[in-house]
Amino acid sequence: MRDDKPAGSEPKRTRLPLWRWRSNPIRRRDDVLEAWLLLAMWLLVVVGGTVAGAMTAHAADRSFARQRAERTLVHAVLLTDVPYTAVSGTGRDLVSAKVRWTAFDGSTRTGTAQVDSGRKAGSTLTIWIDHNGQPSARPPAPGKAAVEAGLLGASAALALSGLVFAVGSAGRWWLDRRRMERWDAEWDLVGPRWGHMTS
């Protein structure tokens, strides 16, 4: 048997963009709720994610700038020998050691700081101290700080987006479940009539 259908006569699927927003006989209240839920999700992801990312990046950048402003390099003297420890794949091997330095007020202080391994007692070195005159970690350089701030901002935006999608998906699952329960209840009423009509 030959098929005489002209080419391109296959049925086409009708698409109705934004059908949940249009008034139509099959649209239910749950469909409208889902439309609002989807709109709120996308607004929170786009606007909320952008704001959260920008605020986090700005706060991190300010924190790094404050660290650079508050921390200062000072000369210190190593009080104990620091044996050399080889760690493969690292450029520097830092270990804790006891050092002595002069604080901003001219007083001599001792404490523990991170120094390169393989140094002898009495050798001079530079350490970072904070605004209280205590040893602290080296503050990040401006370029590195900008990268870290950007990564923190992106992480905050992604975290908020993930939370919004999780909550939105749970809401859509609940709406789908409620729709199925209502359809089942309606079918229990209508189904017997259809069976009677087709017998």
C-alpha atoms as a PDB file:
ATOM      1  CA  MET A   1       0.000   0.000   0.000  1.00  0.00           C
ATOM      2  CA  ARG A   2       1.387   3.333  -1.072  1.00  0.00           C
ATOM      3  CA  ASP A   3       1.353   6.351   1.206  1.00  0.00           C
ATOM      4  CA  ASP A   4       0.001   9.286  -0.820  1.00  0.00           C
ATOM      5  CA  LYS A   5       0.473  11.893   1.920  1.00  0.00           C
ATOM      6  CA  PRO A   6       2.260  14.986   0.621  1.00  0.00           C
ATOM      7  CA  ALA A   7       5.613  15.761   2.170  1.00  0.00           C
ATOM      8  CA  GLY A   8       5.433  17.967   5.197  1.00  0.00           C
ATOM      9  CA  SER A   9       1.844  17.022   6.071  1.00  0.00           C
ATOM     10  CA  GLU A  10       2.763  15.458   9.433  1.00  0.00           C
ATOM     11  CA  PRO A  11       0.829  16.942  12.330  1.00  0.00           C
ATOM     12  CA  LYS A  12       2.657  19.798  13.993  1.00  0.00           C
ATOM     13  CA  ARG A  13       2.812  20.264  17.708  1.00  0.00           C
ATOM     14  CA  THR A  14       1.190  23.488  18.808  1.00  0.00           C
ATOM     15  CA  ARG A  15       3.222  25.539  21.237  1.00  0.00           C
ATOM     16  CA  LEU A  16       1.635  28.167  23.384  1.00  0.00           C
ATOM     17  CA  PRO A  17       4.298  30.303  24.998  1.00  0.00           C
ATOM     18  CA  LEU A  18       3.383  31.568  28.432  1.00  0.00           C
ATOM     19  CA  TRP A  19       0.224  29.416  28.434  1.00  0.00           C
ATOM     20  CA  ARG A  20       0.016  29.585  32.217  1.00  0.00           C
ATOM     21  CA  TRP A  21      -0.485  33.346  31.968  1.00  0.00           C
ATOM     22  CA  ARG A  22      -3.198  33.144  29.284  1.00  0.00           C
ATOM     23  CA  SER A  23      -6.849  32.592  30.091  1.00  0.00           C
ATOM     24  CA  ASN A  24      -7.865  29.179  28.742  1.00  0.00           C
ATOM     25  CA  PRO A  25     -10.320  26.434  29.728  1.00  0.00           C
ATOM     26  CA  ILE A  26      -7.700  23.958  30.973  1.00  0.00           C
ATOM     27  CA  ARG A  27      -5.725  26.397  33.087  1.00  0.00           C
ATOM     28  CA  ARG A  28      -6.176  25.872  36.815  1.00  0.00           C
ATOM     29  CA  ARG A  29      -5.324  27.924  39.851  1.00  0.00           C
ATOM     30  CA  ASP A  30      -2.295  25.694  40.488  1.00  0.00           C
ATOM     31  CA  ASP A  31      -0.998  26.536  36.993  1.00  0.00           C
ATOM     32  CA  VAL A  32      -1.177  30.251  37.808  1.00  0.00           C
ATOM     33  CA  LEU A  33       0.591  29.621  41.134  1.00  0.00           C
ATOM     34  CA  GLU A  34       3.313  27.713  39.291  1.00  0.00           C
ATOM     35  CA  ALA A  35       3.713  30.596  36.818  1.00  0.00           C
ATOM     36  CA  TRP A  36       4.221  33.058  39.666  1.00  0.00           C
ATOM     37  CA  LEU A  37       6.585  30.635  41.381  1.00  0.00           C
ATOM     38  CA  LEU A  38       8.718  30.314  38.221  1.00  0.00           C
ATOM     39  CA  LEU A  39       8.786  34.086  37.769  1.00  0.00           C
ATOM     40  CA  ALA A  40       9.843  34.592  41.404  1.00  0.00           C
ATOM     41  CA  MET A  41      12.536  31.921  41.046  1.00  0.00           C
ATOM     42  CA  TRP A  42      14.093  33.541  37.984  1.00  0.00           C
ATOM     43  CA  LEU A  43      13.924  37.023  39.512  1.00  0.00           C
ATOM     44  CA  LEU A  44      15.625  35.805  42.679  1.00  0.00           C
ATOM     45  CA  VAL A  45      18.294  33.958  40.687  1.00  0.00           C
ATOM     46  CA  VAL A  46      19.067  36.857  38.338  1.00  0.00           C
ATOM     47  CA  VAL A  47      18.576  39.869  40.603  1.00  0.00           C
ATOM     48  CA  GLY A  48      19.220  38.254  43.987  1.00  0.00           C
ATOM     49  CA  GLY A  49      22.224  36.296  42.732  1.00  0.00           C
ATOM     50  CA  THR A  50      23.751  39.415  41.194  1.00  0.00           C
ATOM     51  CA  VAL A  51      23.202  41.485  44.343  1.00  0.00           C
ATOM     52  CA  ALA A  52      24.467  38.724  46.670  1.00  0.00           C
ATOM     53  CA  GLY A  53      27.553  38.152  44.508  1.00  0.00           C
ATOM     54  CA  ALA A  54      28.364  41.862  44.232  1.00  0.00           C
ATOM     55  CA  MET A  55      27.874  42.489  47.963  1.00  0.00           C
ATOM     56  CA  THR A  56      30.006  39.477  48.926  1.00  0.00           C
ATOM     57  CA  ALA A  57      32.788  40.440  46.518  1.00  0.00           C
ATOM     58  CA  HIS A  58      32.727  44.047  47.764  1.00  0.00           C
ATOM     59  CA  ALA A  59      32.824  42.966  51.432  1.00  0.00           C
ATOM     60  CA  ALA A  60      35.717  40.570  50.755  1.00  0.00           C
ATOM     61  CA  ASP A  61      37.627  43.230  48.827  1.00  0.00           C
ATOM     62  CA  ARG A  62      37.186  45.715  51.705  1.00  0.00           C
ATOM     63  CA  SER A  63      38.344  43.080  54.199  1.00  0.00           C
ATOM     64  CA  PHE A  64      41.476  42.347  52.150  1.00  0.00           C
ATOM     65  CA  ALA A  65      42.194  46.074  51.766  1.00  0.00           C
ATOM     66  CA  ARG A  66      41.855  46.537  55.539  1.00  0.00           C
ATOM     67  CA  GLN A  67      44.308  43.670  56.093  1.00  0.00           C
ATOM     68  CA  ARG A  68      46.819  45.330  53.765  1.00  0.00           C
ATOM     69  CA  ALA A  69      46.392  48.653  55.583  1.00  0.00           C
ATOM     70  CA  GLU A  70      46.675  47.191  59.087  1.00  0.00           C
ATOM     71  CA  ARG A  71      49.558  44.745  58.585  1.00  0.00           C
ATOM     72  CA  THR A  72      53.159  45.871  58.406  1.00  0.00           C
ATOM     73  CA  LEU A  73      56.488  44.233  57.644  1.00  0.00           C
ATOM     74  CA  VAL A  74      59.049  44.471  60.454  1.00  0.00           C
ATOM     75  CA  HIS A  75      62.522  43.073  60.987  1.00  0.00           C
ATOM     76  CA  ALA A  76      62.788  40.197  63.461  1.00  0.00           C
ATOM     77  CA  VAL A  77      65.497  37.947  64.854  1.00  0.00           C
ATOM     78  CA  LEU A  78      65.129  34.167  64.876  1.00  0.00           C
ATOM     79  CA  LEU A  79      65.596  32.802  68.420  1.00  0.00           C
ATOM     80  CA  THR A  80      65.852  29.078  67.624  1.00  0.00           C
ATOM     81  CA  ASP A  81      67.322  26.983  64.835  1.00  0.00           C
ATOM     82  CA  VAL A  82      64.809  25.887  62.237  1.00  0.00           C
ATOM     83  CA  PRO A  83      65.825  22.582  60.612  1.00  0.00           C
ATOM     84  CA  TYR A  84      65.440  22.274  56.874  1.00  0.00           C
ATOM     85  CA  THR A  85      62.428  20.195  55.859  1.00  0.00           C
ATOM     86  CA  ALA A  86      62.055  19.298  52.206  1.00  0.00           C
ATOM     87  CA  VAL A  87      58.505  19.197  50.909  1.00  0.00           C
ATOM     88  CA  SER A  88      58.265  18.200  47.273  1.00  0.00           C
ATOM     89  CA  GLY A  89      56.232  20.373  44.956  1.00  0.00           C
ATOM     90  CA  THR A  90      56.190  23.501  47.136  1.00  0.00           C
ATOM     91  CA  GLY A  91      58.081  26.692  46.502  1.00  0.00           C
ATOM     92  CA  ARG A  92      58.514  27.571  50.185  1.00  0.00           C
ATOM     93  CA  ASP A  93      58.377  25.446  53.302  1.00  0.00           C
ATOM     94  CA  LEU A  94      57.143  27.599  56.189  1.00  0.00           C
ATOM     95  CA  VAL A  95      57.342  26.425  59.791  1.00  0.00           C
ATOM     96  CA  SER A  96      56.489  28.027  63.127  1.00  0.00           C
ATOM     97  CA  ALA A  97      59.464  29.396  65.044  1.00  0.00           C
ATOM     98  CA  LYS A  98      60.137  31.724  67.963  1.00  0.00           C
ATOM     99  CA  VAL A  99      61.191  35.243  66.939  1.00  0.00           C
ATOM    100  CA  ARG A 100      61.904  38.632  68.558  1.00  0.00           C
ATOM    101  CA  TRP A 101      60.926  41.998  67.062  1.00  0.00           C
ATOM    102  CA  THR A 102      60.438  45.627  68.037  1.00  0.00           C
ATOM    103  CA  ALA A 103      56.825  46.802  68.244  1.00  0.00           C
ATOM    104  CA  PHE A 104      55.498  50.200  67.135  1.00  0.00           C
ATOM    105  CA  ASP A 105      55.860  51.598  70.666  1.00  0.00           C
ATOM    106  CA  GLY A 106      59.553  50.632  70.784  1.00  0.00           C
ATOM    107  CA  SER A 107      59.074  47.671  73.128  1.00  0.00           C
ATOM    108  CA  THR A 108      60.772  44.352  72.396  1.00  0.00           C
ATOM    109  CA  ARG A 109      58.405  41.443  71.911  1.00  0.00           C
ATOM    110  CA  THR A 110      58.745  37.717  71.337  1.00  0.00           C
ATOM    111  CA  GLY A 111      56.307  35.330  69.752  1.00  0.00           C
ATOM    112  CA  THR A 112      55.785  32.656  67.137  1.00  0.00           C
ATOM    113  CA  ALA A 113      55.776  33.420  63.417  1.00  0.00           C
ATOM    114  CA  GLN A 114      55.910  31.480  60.164  1.00  0.00           C
ATOM    115  CA  VAL A 115      59.470  31.437  58.790  1.00  0.00           C
ATOM    116  CA  ASP A 116      61.350  29.618  56.030  1.00  0.00           C
ATOM    117  CA  SER A 117      62.862  26.317  57.135  1.00  0.00           C
ATOM    118  CA  GLY A 118      66.649  25.823  57.215  1.00  0.00           C
ATOM    119  CA  ARG A 119      67.461  29.040  59.119  1.00  0.00           C
ATOM    120  CA  LYS A 120      69.829  29.393  62.058  1.00  0.00           C
ATOM    121  CA  ALA A 121      69.171  31.138  65.364  1.00  0.00           C
ATOM    122  CA  GLY A 122      70.254  34.795  65.292  1.00  0.00           C
ATOM    123  CA  SER A 123      69.462  35.287  61.601  1.00  0.00           C
ATOM    124  CA  THR A 124      67.346  38.282  60.666  1.00  0.00           C
ATOM    125  CA  LEU A 125      64.141  38.048  58.724  1.00  0.00           C
ATOM    126  CA  THR A 126      60.980  40.024  58.075  1.00  0.00           C
ATOM    127  CA  ILE A 127      57.574  39.136  59.519  1.00  0.00           C
ATOM    128  CA  TRP A 128      54.112  40.642  59.184  1.00  0.00           C
ATOM    129  CA  ILE A 129      52.503  42.119  62.292  1.00  0.00           C
ATOM    130  CA  ASP A 130      48.950  43.399  62.749  1.00  0.00           C
ATOM    131  CA  HIS A 131      47.754  46.698  64.242  1.00  0.00           C
ATOM    132  CA  ASN A 132      48.182  45.204  67.745  1.00  0.00           C
ATOM    133  CA  GLY A 133      51.837  44.443  67.034  1.00  0.00           C
ATOM    134  CA  GLN A 134      51.294  40.672  66.948  1.00  0.00           C
ATOM    135  CA  PRO A 135      52.554  38.316  64.183  1.00  0.00           C
ATOM    136  CA  SER A 136      49.981  37.705  61.473  1.00  0.00           C
ATOM    137  CA  ALA A 137      49.685  36.118  58.061  1.00  0.00           C
ATOM    138  CA  ARG A 138      50.833  37.965  54.970  1.00  0.00           C
ATOM    139  CA  PRO A 139      47.931  39.991  53.511  1.00  0.00           C
ATOM    140  CA  PRO A 140      46.903  39.071  49.974  1.00  0.00           C
ATOM    141  CA  ALA A 141      48.312  41.216  47.181  1.00  0.00           C
ATOM    142  CA  PRO A 142      45.766  43.428  45.352  1.00  0.00           C
ATOM    143  CA  GLY A 143      45.628  41.156  42.290  1.00  0.00           C
ATOM    144  CA  LYS A 144      45.214  37.989  44.315  1.00  0.00           C
ATOM    145  CA  ALA A 145      42.687  39.706  46.585  1.00  0.00           C
ATOM    146  CA  ALA A 146      40.608  40.742  43.548  1.00  0.00           C
ATOM    147  CA  VAL A 147      40.561  37.153  42.274  1.00  0.00           C
ATOM    148  CA  GLU A 148      39.611  35.785  45.702  1.00  0.00           C
ATOM    149  CA  ALA A 149      36.879  38.422  46.113  1.00  0.00           C
ATOM    150  CA  GLY A 150      35.497  37.520  42.679  1.00  0.00           C
ATOM    151  CA  LEU A 151      35.488  33.817  43.521  1.00  0.00           C
ATOM    152  CA  LEU A 152      33.740  34.476  46.831  1.00  0.00           C
ATOM    153  CA  GLY A 153      31.144  36.622  45.047  1.00  0.00           C
ATOM    154  CA  ALA A 154      30.524  33.950  42.416  1.00  0.00           C
ATOM    155  CA  SER A 155      30.220  31.315  45.145  1.00  0.00           C
ATOM    156  CA  ALA A 156      27.641  33.427  46.988  1.00  0.00           C
ATOM    157  CA  ALA A 157      25.633  33.923  43.775  1.00  0.00           C
ATOM    158  CA  LEU A 158      25.736  30.184  42.997  1.00  0.00           C
ATOM    159  CA  ALA A 159      24.800  29.265  46.564  1.00  0.00           C
ATOM    160  CA  LEU A 160      21.770  31.569  46.490  1.00  0.00           C
ATOM    161  CA  SER A 161      20.757  30.257  43.049  1.00  0.00           C
ATOM    162  CA  GLY A 162      21.020  26.660  44.268  1.00  0.00           C
ATOM    163  CA  LEU A 163      18.894  27.432  47.318  1.00  0.00           C
ATOM    164  CA  VAL A 164      16.263  29.205  45.200  1.00  0.00           C
ATOM    165  CA  PHE A 165      16.112  26.320  42.713  1.00  0.00           C
ATOM    166  CA  ALA A 166      15.824  23.788  45.541  1.00  0.00           C
ATOM    167  CA  VAL A 167      12.957  25.664  47.198  1.00  0.00           C
ATOM    168  CA  GLY A 168      11.292  26.326  43.829  1.00  0.00           C
ATOM    169  CA  SER A 169      11.584  22.675  42.797  1.00  0.00           C
ATOM    170  CA  ALA A 170      10.037  21.597  46.096  1.00  0.00           C
ATOM    171  CA  GLY A 171       7.173  24.036  45.480  1.00  0.00           C
ATOM    172  CA  ARG A 172       6.625  22.746  41.944  1.00  0.00           C
ATOM    173  CA  TRP A 173       6.712  19.134  43.203  1.00  0.00           C
ATOM    174  CA  TRP A 174       4.042  20.002  45.767  1.00  0.00           C
ATOM    175  CA  LEU A 175       1.883  21.676  43.085  1.00  0.00           C
ATOM    176  CA  ASP A 176       2.276  18.657  40.759  1.00  0.00           C
ATOM    177  CA  ARG A 177       1.290  16.298  43.557  1.00  0.00           C
ATOM    178  CA  ARG A 178      -1.749  18.402  44.402  1.00  0.00           C
ATOM    179  CA  ARG A 179      -2.773  18.513  40.705  1.00  0.00           C
ATOM    180  CA  MET A 180      -2.498  14.724  40.425  1.00  0.00           C
ATOM    181  CA  GLU A 181      -4.598  14.230  43.557  1.00  0.00           C
ATOM    182  CA  ARG A 182      -7.288  16.541  42.157  1.00  0.00           C
ATOM    183  CA  TRP A 183      -7.206  14.854  38.761  1.00  0.00           C
ATOM    184  CA  ASP A 184      -7.573  11.466  40.467  1.00  0.00           C
ATOM    185  CA  ALA A 185     -10.533  12.725  42.482  1.00  0.00           C
ATOM    186  CA  GLU A 186     -12.180  14.182  39.373  1.00  0.00           C
ATOM    187  CA  TRP A 187     -11.547  10.992  37.401  1.00  0.00           C
ATOM    188  CA  ASP A 188     -13.246   8.990  40.159  1.00  0.00           C
ATOM    189  CA  LEU A 189     -16.344  11.103  39.457  1.00  0.00           C
ATOM    190  CA  VAL A 190     -16.138  11.231  35.645  1.00  0.00           C
ATOM    191  CA  GLY A 191     -14.541   7.865  34.852  1.00  0.00           C
ATOM    192  CA  PRO A 192     -17.617   5.685  35.569  1.00  0.00           C
ATOM    193  CA  ARG A 193     -19.714   7.846  33.217  1.00  0.00           C
ATOM    194  CA  TRP A 194     -17.223   7.341  30.371  1.00  0.00           C
ATOM    195  CA  GLY A 195     -17.240   3.601  30.959  1.00  0.00           C
ATOM    196  CA  HIS A 196     -21.054   3.601  30.769  1.00  0.00           C
ATOM    197  CA  MET A 197     -21.012   5.603  27.517  1.00  0.00           C
ATOM    198  CA  THR A 198     -18.526   3.305  25.755  1.00  0.00           C
ATOM    199  CA  SER A 199     -20.158  -0.008  26.762  1.00  0.00           C
END
